[in-house]
Amino acid sequence: MTACFAPERLPRPFDPAAVAILRERFAERGAAERDFATSEAGGALLAALAGHSPYLADLAERESAALLALAERGPDAMMGRVLDPLARIDPDTPRAAVATTLRQAKRQGALVAAVADIAGLWPLDKVTGALSDLAEAAIDAACAHLLRDAAARGELRLSGAARADPRIVGRNSGLVVLGMGKLGGRELNYSSDVDLMVLYDPAASAYHADRAGAVYVRIARDMVRLLEERTAEGYVFRTDLRLRPDPAATPLAVSIPAAIVYYESMGQNWERAAMIKARPVAGDRAAGEAFLREIRPFVWRRHLDFAAVADIHSIKRQIHAHKGAKGANATVQLEGHDVKLGRGGIREIEFTAQVLQLIWGGRDPGLRDPTTLGALSSLAAAGKIERRAAADLADAYVFLRNLEHRLQMVADRQTHRMPEDAQGVARIASFLGFADPDSFRAAFTAHLQRVERHYGRMFEAEPTLASEETKGSLVFTGVEDDPATIATLSAMGYAGPSTIAAMVRGWHHGHTRATRSERARELLTALMPSLLAAFAKQRDPDAAVARLDGVFARLAAGVQVLSLLARNPPLLDRLAGILGAAPQLADHLSRHTAALEGLLVGAGGTVGNAAATLPALLKDARHLEEALEAARRLVLEGKFEIDAATLEGTLDIDAAGEARSDLADAAIVGLLPHIAGAFAERHGKVKGGALAVVALGKLGGREMLPGSDLDLILIYDHAAGAEASEGKARRGQPAPRPLPVSTYFTRLAHQMVAAITAPGAEGKLYEVDMRLRPSGSKGPVAVSLSAFQRYHAEEAWTWERMALTRARVVAGPPVLKRKIEAAIRAALLRPDAAEKAVPDALAMRGRMLRDLPPDGPWDVKLGRGGLVEVEFVAQALQLVHARRHPGVLATTTRTAIANLAAAGALEAEEAAALVGAERMWRSISGLLRLTVGRWRDDALPDSVAAALLNACRRLCPEEGPVDLPALQAQMARRANEVRAVFERRLGRPESSGDRE
């Protein structure tokens, strides 16, 4: 015979006597079975099954026809044949016949999955996926039968189509069956229970009995009986409904409104973990998806949830205690070990993935994979777990799940425990294909020890209560200073140790909002030695701790932040560095403590993660307000993350500008569809109409500095002949109110600007400056594409065309984006733009020097040879040369300067001087904004001066300044070089006088 499997890949039989019995009985069933049993391939398969598993031997004999078909056609085709009858059960089939059909499908499906697994035809995920498909099809068929039965009793109203087609019976039925646990994640094991949650919608159109709950509770009870009851045909699946809300106090079927209220008010962290895998498997799947969307904020928290780590880890400790995790399961050893719940087992791998998902998944939808292997992969790709650890855990997971299947295949028992005798261990080793028990033992021990090591390192290590760095006693009890503590603080470098001690005692006594709870004070006690050591490293540790006190005073609750610090010790050093060096950032952090998460997200070189995850998070938002809230939160965190990395010197000024611009781009791109969609619900749509957002200034050039506002133009277009918006009313919604086209897009533009600038609980996204739009502040907020083209052809000033050199289309449909880009290019290539560029730019600079003098010696933007003069040279020369050399055009200043040099419009030395100065001016301006803001004195605080010197040394390693006077001398040289290029290429600004 031709078999779909290779006999040599099958495990050798462990029990030859059982093999002989099966071959004899199998052959007695018919000629085809006799031929199969005597063939090389068939004999090997029967030997592999009977030689290890009495249960599989019985299945092979009972379902011999299915086994022959499987061997010939392969497991994929055969599993399709197994599932097909479940989707075609006749509506008039009696319940006993339905039960028989379900049980036959289970027997045959179990046989197919076992053979495909043992013969190596399917990898683990396909085995578990097939078992999950079998369970889902059985549950769906059972629900379809029970729904039609309820309709026959007059309790539900079903359409004629639904009565006839079992595949659509559940639609609008009000019944929702969620698959939880391994079924929900399509990871069902071989003899698994199926975890289900039965919900119902009391307002469903199908329901018309007196008591909705009673109908659905009866369906849930009957479904359990139909699946679980053991008959001569066997059983289908054991079911577990205990994952429903408050199972001790709620019926088997829970109303959807009650479930939502429960999760919003009383849901526990373990229930959040359970909901990661939840998915509709039967009944009204659309209602199930809507329910999961509704509770998504419960599962995926807005903030990094390190406070949940201890809670979820405690679940595992409770499991160990309940299951008696001692002896074999307290440590890793083979005999009697529970491969699921024991040390180094499957549950530790699953918990690792789920806890990290709960921590990070609220801000990154890409981490919400319901499968364990998928979650580990996505977490590793996002840098939330080391790749080596993820690979070790994934390898161990596959090994342990395969082992779990073999344990369960022996007798179809839901066991996870290794045999305690040598004979039993040898059987399992043979079943897995190992040559001998010793090689199996080595593999088993290696996998579990790696899991135990990674799990322990990530979750079981507690912060120490003392730090070697303190080198002394730290006692903050009572009301008086402890002399030894004062001596320790003084030795650590604190200038006012009594003040610090009093401040810390206030924290411990709950005098500040952050530490009012007992749990917060426990975390603080554990953190205190390392916290004080981290702050002692700052130039002014007393001031840094005082700023931390300001942060604590504004926290609504401290457990979240203190848990964050406790679980991530390096974060303390970063926080101390920020609070020690940057009063501006410290003030920002005290007002927006959620920004602290940006420090953690940016750790390990992953700065910019907020911009990468924001689009998916906004797309996932259920409505506009949720999208705005998510955008504000992530933009706030992202800004802080970038600012901190810039201050610490891990991100140079160019990369920081690009990261800030990417963040703003992501927010605009993600919000525009939500805002346009919500507006269209009220006012319909304009035929062929669309709005685009064009960025200028620092955002257009991807050179944003801390606190940069957004220079924007909003441009729209529409189909010819369209005069007003139009739309149809949705069911239950008022009809859209049409608006004239110009009014429509003007109001939509106002909505867009309001969304960006409106403050929320997390603050506002950005300030917006729209003075660069055609006609400036007097013009409409949104301008049509034709009006934009006409304005730049007939009316635009040179300064507006100079600004247009940095115009970049950020958001909008691709077709409109291309049209706008062509219009911008046409405006920049006009002959009159080239003619007026130099004289107008020179006159403008002269007026600025008269009317906008520099604001002190550190104003590197407006001062002589400053950032404005670099930008004027780049922008004016682009207008002059773009017609003959279009390649000079670039929105980024340093790129435009390089292009001008390549085209011969600047000498190489001139370009190098301009680019070097421009980088220095942005570095200085950015760091001053982060630290002291506007600063009019020559001298700077020590911490600020140190940060500036470090930044400038990184820009020019060969001539880096060693002190503040050297930096000021270098700045003067740079300014002279810029002014020299400005005067050679554009001329001397008029009436500059002494203010230069």
PDB file of N, CA, C and O in Angstrom, residues 30-63:
ATOM      1  N   GLY A  30     -11.794  -7.113   8.229  1.00  0.00           N
ATOM      2  CA  GLY A  30     -12.060  -7.184   6.799  1.00  0.00           C
ATOM      3  C   GLY A  30     -10.786  -7.340   6.009  1.00  0.00           C
ATOM      4  O   GLY A  30      -9.669  -7.252   6.545  1.00  0.00           O
ATOM      5  N   ALA A  31     -10.970  -7.570   4.703  1.00  0.00           N
ATOM      6  CA  ALA A  31      -9.811  -7.815   3.835  1.00  0.00           C
ATOM      7  C   ALA A  31      -8.909  -6.587   3.752  1.00  0.00           C
ATOM      8  O   ALA A  31      -7.683  -6.694   3.765  1.00  0.00           O
ATOM      9  N   ALA A  32      -9.512  -5.402   3.656  1.00  0.00           N
ATOM     10  CA  ALA A  32      -8.701  -4.184   3.543  1.00  0.00           C
ATOM     11  C   ALA A  32      -7.864  -3.992   4.805  1.00  0.00           C
ATOM     12  O   ALA A  32      -6.677  -3.640   4.735  1.00  0.00           O
ATOM     13  N   GLU A  33      -8.495  -4.263   5.953  1.00  0.00           N
ATOM     14  CA  GLU A  33      -7.765  -4.114   7.209  1.00  0.00           C
ATOM     15  C   GLU A  33      -6.652  -5.160   7.310  1.00  0.00           C
ATOM     16  O   GLU A  33      -5.556  -4.858   7.800  1.00  0.00           O
ATOM     17  N   ARG A  34      -6.908  -6.381   6.821  1.00  0.00           N
ATOM     18  CA  ARG A  34      -5.899  -7.431   6.875  1.00  0.00           C
ATOM     19  C   ARG A  34      -4.693  -7.051   6.018  1.00  0.00           C
ATOM     20  O   ARG A  34      -3.536  -7.194   6.430  1.00  0.00           O
ATOM     21  N   ASP A  35      -4.974  -6.536   4.817  1.00  0.00           N
ATOM     22  CA  ASP A  35      -3.870  -6.110   3.949  1.00  0.00           C
ATOM     23  C   ASP A  35      -3.060  -4.989   4.603  1.00  0.00           C
ATOM     24  O   ASP A  35      -1.832  -4.953   4.515  1.00  0.00           O
ATOM     25  N   PHE A  36      -3.764  -4.077   5.246  1.00  0.00           N
ATOM     26  CA  PHE A  36      -3.082  -2.940   5.898  1.00  0.00           C
ATOM     27  C   PHE A  36      -2.196  -3.438   7.043  1.00  0.00           C
ATOM     28  O   PHE A  36      -1.035  -3.031   7.177  1.00  0.00           O
ATOM     29  N   ALA A  37      -2.735  -4.349   7.852  1.00  0.00           N
ATOM     30  CA  ALA A  37      -2.004  -4.843   9.011  1.00  0.00           C
ATOM     31  C   ALA A  37      -0.753  -5.610   8.619  1.00  0.00           C
ATOM     32  O   ALA A  37       0.234  -5.632   9.367  1.00  0.00           O
ATOM     33  N   THR A  38      -0.781  -6.265   7.454  1.00  0.00           N
ATOM     34  CA  THR A  38       0.367  -7.071   7.027  1.00  0.00           C
ATOM     35  C   THR A  38       1.361  -6.290   6.176  1.00  0.00           C
ATOM     36  O   THR A  38       2.433  -6.799   5.851  1.00  0.00           O
ATOM     37  N   SER A  39       0.989  -5.042   5.796  1.00  0.00           N
ATOM     38  CA  SER A  39       1.922  -4.222   5.018  1.00  0.00           C
ATOM     39  C   SER A  39       2.978  -3.623   5.938  1.00  0.00           C
ATOM     40  O   SER A  39       2.785  -3.526   7.161  1.00  0.00           O
ATOM     41  N   GLU A  40       4.087  -3.201   5.350  1.00  0.00           N
ATOM     42  CA  GLU A  40       5.167  -2.634   6.154  1.00  0.00           C
ATOM     43  C   GLU A  40       4.716  -1.354   6.857  1.00  0.00           C
ATOM     44  O   GLU A  40       4.883  -1.188   8.072  1.00  0.00           O
ATOM     45  N   ALA A  41       4.112  -0.455   6.075  1.00  0.00           N
ATOM     46  CA  ALA A  41       3.706   0.820   6.653  1.00  0.00           C
ATOM     47  C   ALA A  41       2.579   0.639   7.650  1.00  0.00           C
ATOM     48  O   ALA A  41       2.613   1.191   8.761  1.00  0.00           O
ATOM     49  N   GLY A  42       1.551  -0.146   7.266  1.00  0.00           N
ATOM     50  CA  GLY A  42       0.411  -0.338   8.148  1.00  0.00           C
ATOM     51  C   GLY A  42       0.808  -1.039   9.437  1.00  0.00           C
ATOM     52  O   GLY A  42       0.374  -0.651  10.530  1.00  0.00           O
ATOM     53  N   GLY A  43       1.647  -2.062   9.316  1.00  0.00           N
ATOM     54  CA  GLY A  43       2.094  -2.774  10.504  1.00  0.00           C
ATOM     55  C   GLY A  43       2.872  -1.869  11.439  1.00  0.00           C
ATOM     56  O   GLY A  43       2.728  -1.945  12.663  1.00  0.00           O
ATOM     57  N   ALA A  44       3.718  -0.988  10.863  1.00  0.00           N
ATOM     58  CA  ALA A  44       4.509  -0.065  11.685  1.00  0.00           C
ATOM     59  C   ALA A  44       3.606   0.919  12.420  1.00  0.00           C
ATOM     60  O   ALA A  44       3.843   1.243  13.601  1.00  0.00           O
ATOM     61  N   LEU A  45       2.559   1.400  11.725  1.00  0.00           N
ATOM     62  CA  LEU A  45       1.660   2.351  12.373  1.00  0.00           C
ATOM     63  C   LEU A  45       0.879   1.687  13.501  1.00  0.00           C
ATOM     64  O   LEU A  45       0.776   2.234  14.600  1.00  0.00           O
ATOM     65  N   LEU A  46       0.332   0.522  13.243  1.00  0.00           N
ATOM     66  CA  LEU A  46      -0.401  -0.190  14.296  1.00  0.00           C
ATOM     67  C   LEU A  46       0.518  -0.500  15.481  1.00  0.00           C
ATOM     68  O   LEU A  46       0.102  -0.422  16.639  1.00  0.00           O
ATOM     69  N   ALA A  47       1.771  -0.824  15.190  1.00  0.00           N
ATOM     70  CA  ALA A  47       2.717  -1.117  16.264  1.00  0.00           C
ATOM     71  C   ALA A  47       3.004   0.135  17.092  1.00  0.00           C
ATOM     72  O   ALA A  47       3.093   0.075  18.329  1.00  0.00           O
ATOM     73  N   ALA A  48       3.159   1.265  16.411  1.00  0.00           N
ATOM     74  CA  ALA A  48       3.425   2.515  17.134  1.00  0.00           C
ATOM     75  C   ALA A  48       2.250   2.889  18.026  1.00  0.00           C
ATOM     76  O   ALA A  48       2.439   3.368  19.156  1.00  0.00           O
ATOM     77  N   LEU A  49       1.017   2.662  17.535  1.00  0.00           N
ATOM     78  CA  LEU A  49      -0.163   3.025  18.326  1.00  0.00           C
ATOM     79  C   LEU A  49      -0.363   2.058  19.487  1.00  0.00           C
ATOM     80  O   LEU A  49      -0.416   2.459  20.654  1.00  0.00           O
ATOM     81  N   ALA A  50      -0.490   0.781  19.166  1.00  0.00           N
ATOM     82  CA  ALA A  50      -0.772  -0.211  20.219  1.00  0.00           C
ATOM     83  C   ALA A  50       0.406  -0.396  21.149  1.00  0.00           C
ATOM     84  O   ALA A  50       0.235  -0.715  22.327  1.00  0.00           O
ATOM     85  N   GLY A  51       1.612  -0.205  20.642  1.00  0.00           N
ATOM     86  CA  GLY A  51       2.807  -0.425  21.453  1.00  0.00           C
ATOM     87  C   GLY A  51       3.013   0.612  22.526  1.00  0.00           C
ATOM     88  O   GLY A  51       3.932   0.473  23.348  1.00  0.00           O
ATOM     89  N   HIS A  52       2.174   1.671  22.546  1.00  0.00           N
ATOM     90  CA  HIS A  52       2.324   2.710  23.560  1.00  0.00           C
ATOM     91  C   HIS A  52       1.006   3.102  24.209  1.00  0.00           C
ATOM     92  O   HIS A  52       1.013   3.634  25.323  1.00  0.00           O
ATOM     93  N   SER A  53      -0.121   2.869  23.532  1.00  0.00           N
ATOM     94  CA  SER A  53      -1.377   3.453  24.007  1.00  0.00           C
ATOM     95  C   SER A  53      -2.546   2.493  23.840  1.00  0.00           C
ATOM     96  O   SER A  53      -2.999   2.249  22.720  1.00  0.00           O
ATOM     97  N   PRO A  54      -3.086   1.983  24.938  1.00  0.00           N
ATOM     98  CA  PRO A  54      -4.312   1.182  24.850  1.00  0.00           C
ATOM     99  C   PRO A  54      -5.466   1.974  24.237  1.00  0.00           C
ATOM    100  O   PRO A  54      -6.280   1.414  23.499  1.00  0.00           O
ATOM    101  N   TYR A  55      -5.518   3.268  24.539  1.00  0.00           N
ATOM    102  CA  TYR A  55      -6.604   4.095  24.008  1.00  0.00           C
ATOM    103  C   TYR A  55      -6.520   4.188  22.482  1.00  0.00           C
ATOM    104  O   TYR A  55      -7.519   4.013  21.779  1.00  0.00           O
ATOM    105  N   LEU A  56      -5.339   4.452  21.946  1.00  0.00           N
ATOM    106  CA  LEU A  56      -5.197   4.561  20.495  1.00  0.00           C
ATOM    107  C   LEU A  56      -5.386   3.203  19.816  1.00  0.00           C
ATOM    108  O   LEU A  56      -5.894   3.133  18.690  1.00  0.00           O
ATOM    109  N   ALA A  57      -4.996   2.131  20.493  1.00  0.00           N
ATOM    110  CA  ALA A  57      -5.247   0.799  19.934  1.00  0.00           C
ATOM    111  C   ALA A  57      -6.745   0.567  19.782  1.00  0.00           C
ATOM    112  O   ALA A  57      -7.216   0.059  18.753  1.00  0.00           O
ATOM    113  N   ASP A  58      -7.520   0.956  20.795  1.00  0.00           N
ATOM    114  CA  ASP A  58      -8.970   0.803  20.726  1.00  0.00           C
ATOM    115  C   ASP A  58      -9.559   1.671  19.621  1.00  0.00           C
ATOM    116  O   ASP A  58     -10.454   1.228  18.868  1.00  0.00           O
ATOM    117  N   LEU A  59      -9.072   2.928  19.502  1.00  0.00           N
ATOM    118  CA  LEU A  59      -9.564   3.808  18.435  1.00  0.00           C
ATOM    119  C   LEU A  59      -9.257   3.234  17.060  1.00  0.00           C
ATOM    120  O   LEU A  59     -10.091   3.275  16.146  1.00  0.00           O
ATOM    121  N   ALA A  60      -8.043   2.723  16.877  1.00  0.00           N
ATOM    122  CA  ALA A  60      -7.654   2.178  15.573  1.00  0.00           C
ATOM    123  C   ALA A  60      -8.552   1.017  15.179  1.00  0.00           C
ATOM    124  O   ALA A  60      -8.947   0.886  14.008  1.00  0.00           O
ATOM    125  N   GLU A  61      -8.879   0.167  16.135  1.00  0.00           N
ATOM    126  CA  GLU A  61      -9.750  -0.974  15.833  1.00  0.00           C
ATOM    127  C   GLU A  61     -11.167  -0.505  15.540  1.00  0.00           C
ATOM    128  O   GLU A  61     -11.785  -0.914  14.561  1.00  0.00           O
ATOM    129  N   ARG A  62     -11.686   0.394  16.364  1.00  0.00           N
ATOM    130  CA  ARG A  62     -13.080   0.817  16.228  1.00  0.00           C
ATOM    131  C   ARG A  62     -13.291   1.658  14.979  1.00  0.00           C
ATOM    132  O   ARG A  62     -14.335   1.579  14.329  1.00  0.00           O
ATOM    133  N   GLU A  63     -12.328   2.493  14.641  1.00  0.00           N
ATOM    134  CA  GLU A  63     -12.439   3.379  13.482  1.00  0.00           C
ATOM    135  C   GLU A  63     -11.454   2.942  12.399  1.00  0.00           C
ATOM    136  O   GLU A  63     -10.733   3.751  11.818  1.00  0.00           O
TER     137      GLU A  63
END
